[in-house]
PDB file of C-alpha atoms in Angstrom:
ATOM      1  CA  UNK R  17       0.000   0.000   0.000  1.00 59.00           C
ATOM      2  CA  UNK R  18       2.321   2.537   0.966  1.00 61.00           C
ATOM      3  CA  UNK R  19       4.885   1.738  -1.821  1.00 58.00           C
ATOM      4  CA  UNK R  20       2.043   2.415  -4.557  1.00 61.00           C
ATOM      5  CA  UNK R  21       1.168   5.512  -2.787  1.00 65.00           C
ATOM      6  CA  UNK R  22       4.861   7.211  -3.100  1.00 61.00           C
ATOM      7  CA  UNK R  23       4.377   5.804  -7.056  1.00 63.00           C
ATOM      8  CA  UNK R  24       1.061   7.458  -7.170  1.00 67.00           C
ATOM      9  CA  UNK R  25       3.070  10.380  -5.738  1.00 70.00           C
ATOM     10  CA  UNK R  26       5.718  10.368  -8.229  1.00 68.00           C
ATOM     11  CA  UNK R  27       3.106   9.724 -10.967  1.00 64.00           C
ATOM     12  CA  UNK R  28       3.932   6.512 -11.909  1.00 57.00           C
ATOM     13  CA  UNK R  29       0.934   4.349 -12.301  1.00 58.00           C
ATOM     14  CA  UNK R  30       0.662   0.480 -12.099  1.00 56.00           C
ATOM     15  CA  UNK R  31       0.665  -0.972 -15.542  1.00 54.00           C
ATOM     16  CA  UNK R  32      -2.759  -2.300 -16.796  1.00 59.00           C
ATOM     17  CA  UNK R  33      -3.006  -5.459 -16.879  1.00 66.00           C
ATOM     18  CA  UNK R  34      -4.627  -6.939 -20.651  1.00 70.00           C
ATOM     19  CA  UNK R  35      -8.147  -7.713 -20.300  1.00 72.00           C
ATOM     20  CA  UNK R  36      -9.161 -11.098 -19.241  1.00 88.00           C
ATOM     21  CA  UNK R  37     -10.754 -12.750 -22.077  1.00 92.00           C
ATOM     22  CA  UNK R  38     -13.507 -15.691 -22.492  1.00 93.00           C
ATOM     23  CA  UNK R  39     -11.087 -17.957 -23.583  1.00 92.00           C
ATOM     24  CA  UNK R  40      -9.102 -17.575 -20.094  1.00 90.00           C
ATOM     25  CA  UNK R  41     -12.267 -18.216 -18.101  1.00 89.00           C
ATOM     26  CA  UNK R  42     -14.228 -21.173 -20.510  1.00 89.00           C
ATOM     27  CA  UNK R  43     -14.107 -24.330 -18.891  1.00 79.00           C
ATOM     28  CA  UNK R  44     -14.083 -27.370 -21.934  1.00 73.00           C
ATOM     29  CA  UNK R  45     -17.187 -28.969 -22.420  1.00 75.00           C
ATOM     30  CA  UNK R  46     -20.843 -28.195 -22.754  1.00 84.00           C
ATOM     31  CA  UNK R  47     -24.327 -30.562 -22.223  1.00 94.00           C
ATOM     32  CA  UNK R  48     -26.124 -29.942 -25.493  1.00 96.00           C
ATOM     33  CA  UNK R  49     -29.484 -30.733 -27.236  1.00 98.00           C
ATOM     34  CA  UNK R  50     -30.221 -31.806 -30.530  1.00 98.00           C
ATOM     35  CA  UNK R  51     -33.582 -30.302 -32.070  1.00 98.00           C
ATOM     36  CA  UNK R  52     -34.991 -33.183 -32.361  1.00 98.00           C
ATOM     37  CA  UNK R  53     -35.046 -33.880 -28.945  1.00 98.00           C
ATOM     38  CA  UNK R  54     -38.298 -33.591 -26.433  1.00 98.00           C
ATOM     39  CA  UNK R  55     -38.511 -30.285 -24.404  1.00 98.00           C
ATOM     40  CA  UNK R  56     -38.683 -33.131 -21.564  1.00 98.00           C
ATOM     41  CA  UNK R  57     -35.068 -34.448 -22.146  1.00 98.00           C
ATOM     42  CA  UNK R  58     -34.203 -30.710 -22.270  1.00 98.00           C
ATOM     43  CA  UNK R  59     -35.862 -29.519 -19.258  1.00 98.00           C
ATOM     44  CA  UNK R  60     -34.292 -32.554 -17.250  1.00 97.00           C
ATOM     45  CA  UNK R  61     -31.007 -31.695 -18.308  1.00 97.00           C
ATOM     46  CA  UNK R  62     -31.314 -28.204 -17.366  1.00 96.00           C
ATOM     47  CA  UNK R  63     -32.691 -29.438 -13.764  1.00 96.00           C
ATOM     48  CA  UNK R  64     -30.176 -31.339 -13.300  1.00 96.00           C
ATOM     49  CA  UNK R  65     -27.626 -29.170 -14.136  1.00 92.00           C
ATOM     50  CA  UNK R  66     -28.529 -26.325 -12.719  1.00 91.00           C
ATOM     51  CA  UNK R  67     -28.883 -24.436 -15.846  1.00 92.00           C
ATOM     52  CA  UNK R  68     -31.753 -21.995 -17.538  1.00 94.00           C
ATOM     53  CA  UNK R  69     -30.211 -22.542 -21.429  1.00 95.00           C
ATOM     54  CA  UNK R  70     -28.711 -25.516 -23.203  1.00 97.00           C
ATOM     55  CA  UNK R  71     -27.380 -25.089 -26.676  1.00 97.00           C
ATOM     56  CA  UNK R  72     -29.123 -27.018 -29.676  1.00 98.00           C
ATOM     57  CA  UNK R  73     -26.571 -28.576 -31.481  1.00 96.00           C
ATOM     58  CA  UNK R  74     -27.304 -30.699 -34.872  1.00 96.00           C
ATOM     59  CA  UNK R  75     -24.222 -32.096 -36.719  1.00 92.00           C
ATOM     60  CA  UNK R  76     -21.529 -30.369 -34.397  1.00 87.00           C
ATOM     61  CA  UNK R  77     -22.625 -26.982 -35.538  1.00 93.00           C
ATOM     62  CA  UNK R  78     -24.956 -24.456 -32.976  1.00 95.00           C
ATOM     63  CA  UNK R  79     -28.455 -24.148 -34.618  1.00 97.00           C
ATOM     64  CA  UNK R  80     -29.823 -22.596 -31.492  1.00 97.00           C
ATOM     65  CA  UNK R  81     -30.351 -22.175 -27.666  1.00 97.00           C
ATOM     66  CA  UNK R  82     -33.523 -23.246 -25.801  1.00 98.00           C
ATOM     67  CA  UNK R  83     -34.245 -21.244 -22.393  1.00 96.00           C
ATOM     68  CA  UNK R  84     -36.408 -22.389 -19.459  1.00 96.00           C
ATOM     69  CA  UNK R  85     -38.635 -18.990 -20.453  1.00 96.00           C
ATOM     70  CA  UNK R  86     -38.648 -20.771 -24.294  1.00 97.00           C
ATOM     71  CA  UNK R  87     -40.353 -23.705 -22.599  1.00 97.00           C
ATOM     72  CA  UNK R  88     -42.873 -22.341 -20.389  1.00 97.00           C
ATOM     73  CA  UNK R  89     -45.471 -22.377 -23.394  1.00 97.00           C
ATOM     74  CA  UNK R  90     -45.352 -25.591 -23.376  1.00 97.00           C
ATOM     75  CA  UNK R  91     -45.722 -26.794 -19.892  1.00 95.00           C
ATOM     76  CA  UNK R  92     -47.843 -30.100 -20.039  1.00 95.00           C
ATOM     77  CA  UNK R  93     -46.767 -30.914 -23.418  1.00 95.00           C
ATOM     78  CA  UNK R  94     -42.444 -31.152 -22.572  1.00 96.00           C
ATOM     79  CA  UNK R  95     -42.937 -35.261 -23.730  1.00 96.00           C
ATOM     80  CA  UNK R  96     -43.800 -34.791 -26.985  1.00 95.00           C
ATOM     81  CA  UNK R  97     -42.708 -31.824 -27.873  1.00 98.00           C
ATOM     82  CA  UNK R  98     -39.818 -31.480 -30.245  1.00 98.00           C
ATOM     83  CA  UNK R  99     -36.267 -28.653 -29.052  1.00 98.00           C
ATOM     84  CA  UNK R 100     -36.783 -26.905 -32.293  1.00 98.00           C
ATOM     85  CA  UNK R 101     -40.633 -25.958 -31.649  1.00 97.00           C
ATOM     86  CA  UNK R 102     -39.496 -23.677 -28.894  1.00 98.00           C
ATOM     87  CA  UNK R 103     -35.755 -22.944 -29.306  1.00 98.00           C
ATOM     88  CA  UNK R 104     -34.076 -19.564 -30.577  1.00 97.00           C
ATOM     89  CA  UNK R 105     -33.197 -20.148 -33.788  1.00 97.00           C
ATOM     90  CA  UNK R 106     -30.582 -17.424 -34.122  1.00 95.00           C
ATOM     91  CA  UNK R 107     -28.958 -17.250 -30.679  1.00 96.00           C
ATOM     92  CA  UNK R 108     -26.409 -14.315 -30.194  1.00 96.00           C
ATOM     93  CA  UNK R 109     -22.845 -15.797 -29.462  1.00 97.00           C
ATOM     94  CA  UNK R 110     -19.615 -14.704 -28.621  1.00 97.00           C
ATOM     95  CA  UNK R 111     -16.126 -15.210 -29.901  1.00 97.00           C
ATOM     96  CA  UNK R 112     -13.357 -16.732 -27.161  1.00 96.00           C
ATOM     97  CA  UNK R 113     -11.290 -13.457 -27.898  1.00 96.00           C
ATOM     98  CA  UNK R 114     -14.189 -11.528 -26.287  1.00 96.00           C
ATOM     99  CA  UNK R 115     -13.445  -9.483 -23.241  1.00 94.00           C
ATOM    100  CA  UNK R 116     -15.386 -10.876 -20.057  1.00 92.00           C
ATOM    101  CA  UNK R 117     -16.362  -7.222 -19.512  1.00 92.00           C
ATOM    102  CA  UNK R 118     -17.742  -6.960 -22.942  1.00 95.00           C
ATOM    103  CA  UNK R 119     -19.618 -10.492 -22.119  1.00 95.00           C
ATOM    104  CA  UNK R 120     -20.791  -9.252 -18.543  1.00 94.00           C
ATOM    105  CA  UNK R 121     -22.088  -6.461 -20.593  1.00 95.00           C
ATOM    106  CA  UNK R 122     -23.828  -8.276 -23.198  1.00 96.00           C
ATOM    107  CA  UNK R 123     -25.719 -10.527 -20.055  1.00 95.00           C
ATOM    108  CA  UNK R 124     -26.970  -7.486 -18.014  1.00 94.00           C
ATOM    109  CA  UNK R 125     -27.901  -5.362 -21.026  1.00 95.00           C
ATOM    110  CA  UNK R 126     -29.994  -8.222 -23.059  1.00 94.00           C
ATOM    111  CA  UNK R 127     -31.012 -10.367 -19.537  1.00 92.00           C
ATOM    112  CA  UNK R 128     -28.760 -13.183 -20.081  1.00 93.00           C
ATOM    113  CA  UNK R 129     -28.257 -15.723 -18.128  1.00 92.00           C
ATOM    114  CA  UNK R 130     -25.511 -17.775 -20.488  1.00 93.00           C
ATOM    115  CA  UNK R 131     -24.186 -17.141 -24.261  1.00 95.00           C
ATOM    116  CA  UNK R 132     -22.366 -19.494 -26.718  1.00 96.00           C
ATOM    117  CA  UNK R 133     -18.907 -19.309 -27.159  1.00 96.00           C
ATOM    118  CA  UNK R 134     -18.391 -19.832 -30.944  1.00 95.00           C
ATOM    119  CA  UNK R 135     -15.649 -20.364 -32.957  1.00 92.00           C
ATOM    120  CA  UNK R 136     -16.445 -22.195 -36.090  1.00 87.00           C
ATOM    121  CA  UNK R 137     -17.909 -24.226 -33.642  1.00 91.00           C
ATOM    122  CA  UNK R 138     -19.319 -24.579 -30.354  1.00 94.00           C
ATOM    123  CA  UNK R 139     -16.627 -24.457 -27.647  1.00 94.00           C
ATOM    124  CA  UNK R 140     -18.712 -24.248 -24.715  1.00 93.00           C
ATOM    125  CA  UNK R 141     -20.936 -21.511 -22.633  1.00 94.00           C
ATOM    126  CA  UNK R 142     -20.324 -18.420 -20.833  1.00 94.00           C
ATOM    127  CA  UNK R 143     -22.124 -17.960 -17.901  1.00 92.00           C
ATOM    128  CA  UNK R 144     -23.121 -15.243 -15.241  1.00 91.00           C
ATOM    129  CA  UNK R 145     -21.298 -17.491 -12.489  1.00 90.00           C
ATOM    130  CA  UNK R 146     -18.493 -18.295 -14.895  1.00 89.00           C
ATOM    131  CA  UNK R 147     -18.239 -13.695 -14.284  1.00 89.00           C
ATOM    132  CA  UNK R 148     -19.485 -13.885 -10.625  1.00 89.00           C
ATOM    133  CA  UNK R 149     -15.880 -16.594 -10.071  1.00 87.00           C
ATOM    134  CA  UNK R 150     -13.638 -14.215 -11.735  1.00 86.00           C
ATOM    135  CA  UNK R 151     -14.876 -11.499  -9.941  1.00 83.00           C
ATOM    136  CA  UNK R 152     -14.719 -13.176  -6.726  1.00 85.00           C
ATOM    137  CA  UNK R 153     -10.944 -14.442  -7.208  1.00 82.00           C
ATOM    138  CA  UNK R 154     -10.150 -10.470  -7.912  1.00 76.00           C
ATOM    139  CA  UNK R 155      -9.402 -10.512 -11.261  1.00 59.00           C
TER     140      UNK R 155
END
């Protein structure tokens, strides 16, 4: 404390450090459905992981993301009805170069709880936890 006070003092300020980006923060993996799937397998997977979006995945590319909210029309019919009835078709995604502030930004101004990270293919999700951990460490 005291030795970055007689810097501040002198006018020499710490050096920024570069932004932390996705890519830094993205742990491997991510649960996906397929659109053919039933809203049922979908809303089971998101129960048990704890999750309010899975990304729809059909051939190893992202076709879409499917939200709790996307579901709630239809409650009562989850068994036989199909992922792509209720998914986005044209989710919003974010490149593993992205800034985490620029991602934290994107989730509180659209209401986001998660985003893809895309690059030529899915690499995973971003998450407001995944944000609230880096945060917490004191990045």
């Amino acid at each position: 404390g005291a030795l970055m006070d007689v810097a501040r003092t002198l006018g020499v300020e710490r050096p920024a450090r570069p932004p932390k980006l996705v890519r830094d923060i993205l742990r491997s993996g991510s649960v996906t459905v397929a659109p053919g799937d039933s809203l049922a397998r979908a809303h089971e997977l998101m129960t048990s992981l704890g999750t309010r979006e899975l990304p729809v995945v059909e051939h190893e590319a992202l076709v879409g993301i499917l939200t709790r909210t996307d579901m709630e029309p239809h409650q009562g019919h989850l068994e036989w009805t199909a992922v792509r009835t209720a998914m986005n078709p044209k989710p919003i995604v974010v490149a593993p170069e992205a800034t985490i502030r620029d991602v934290a930004r994107l989730l509180l101004d659209r209401g986001f709880n998660g985003v893809p990270v895309v690059n030529g293919r899915l690499l995973g999700m971003i998450r407001r936890i995944d944000l609230l951990e880096v945060l917490a460490a004191g990045e």
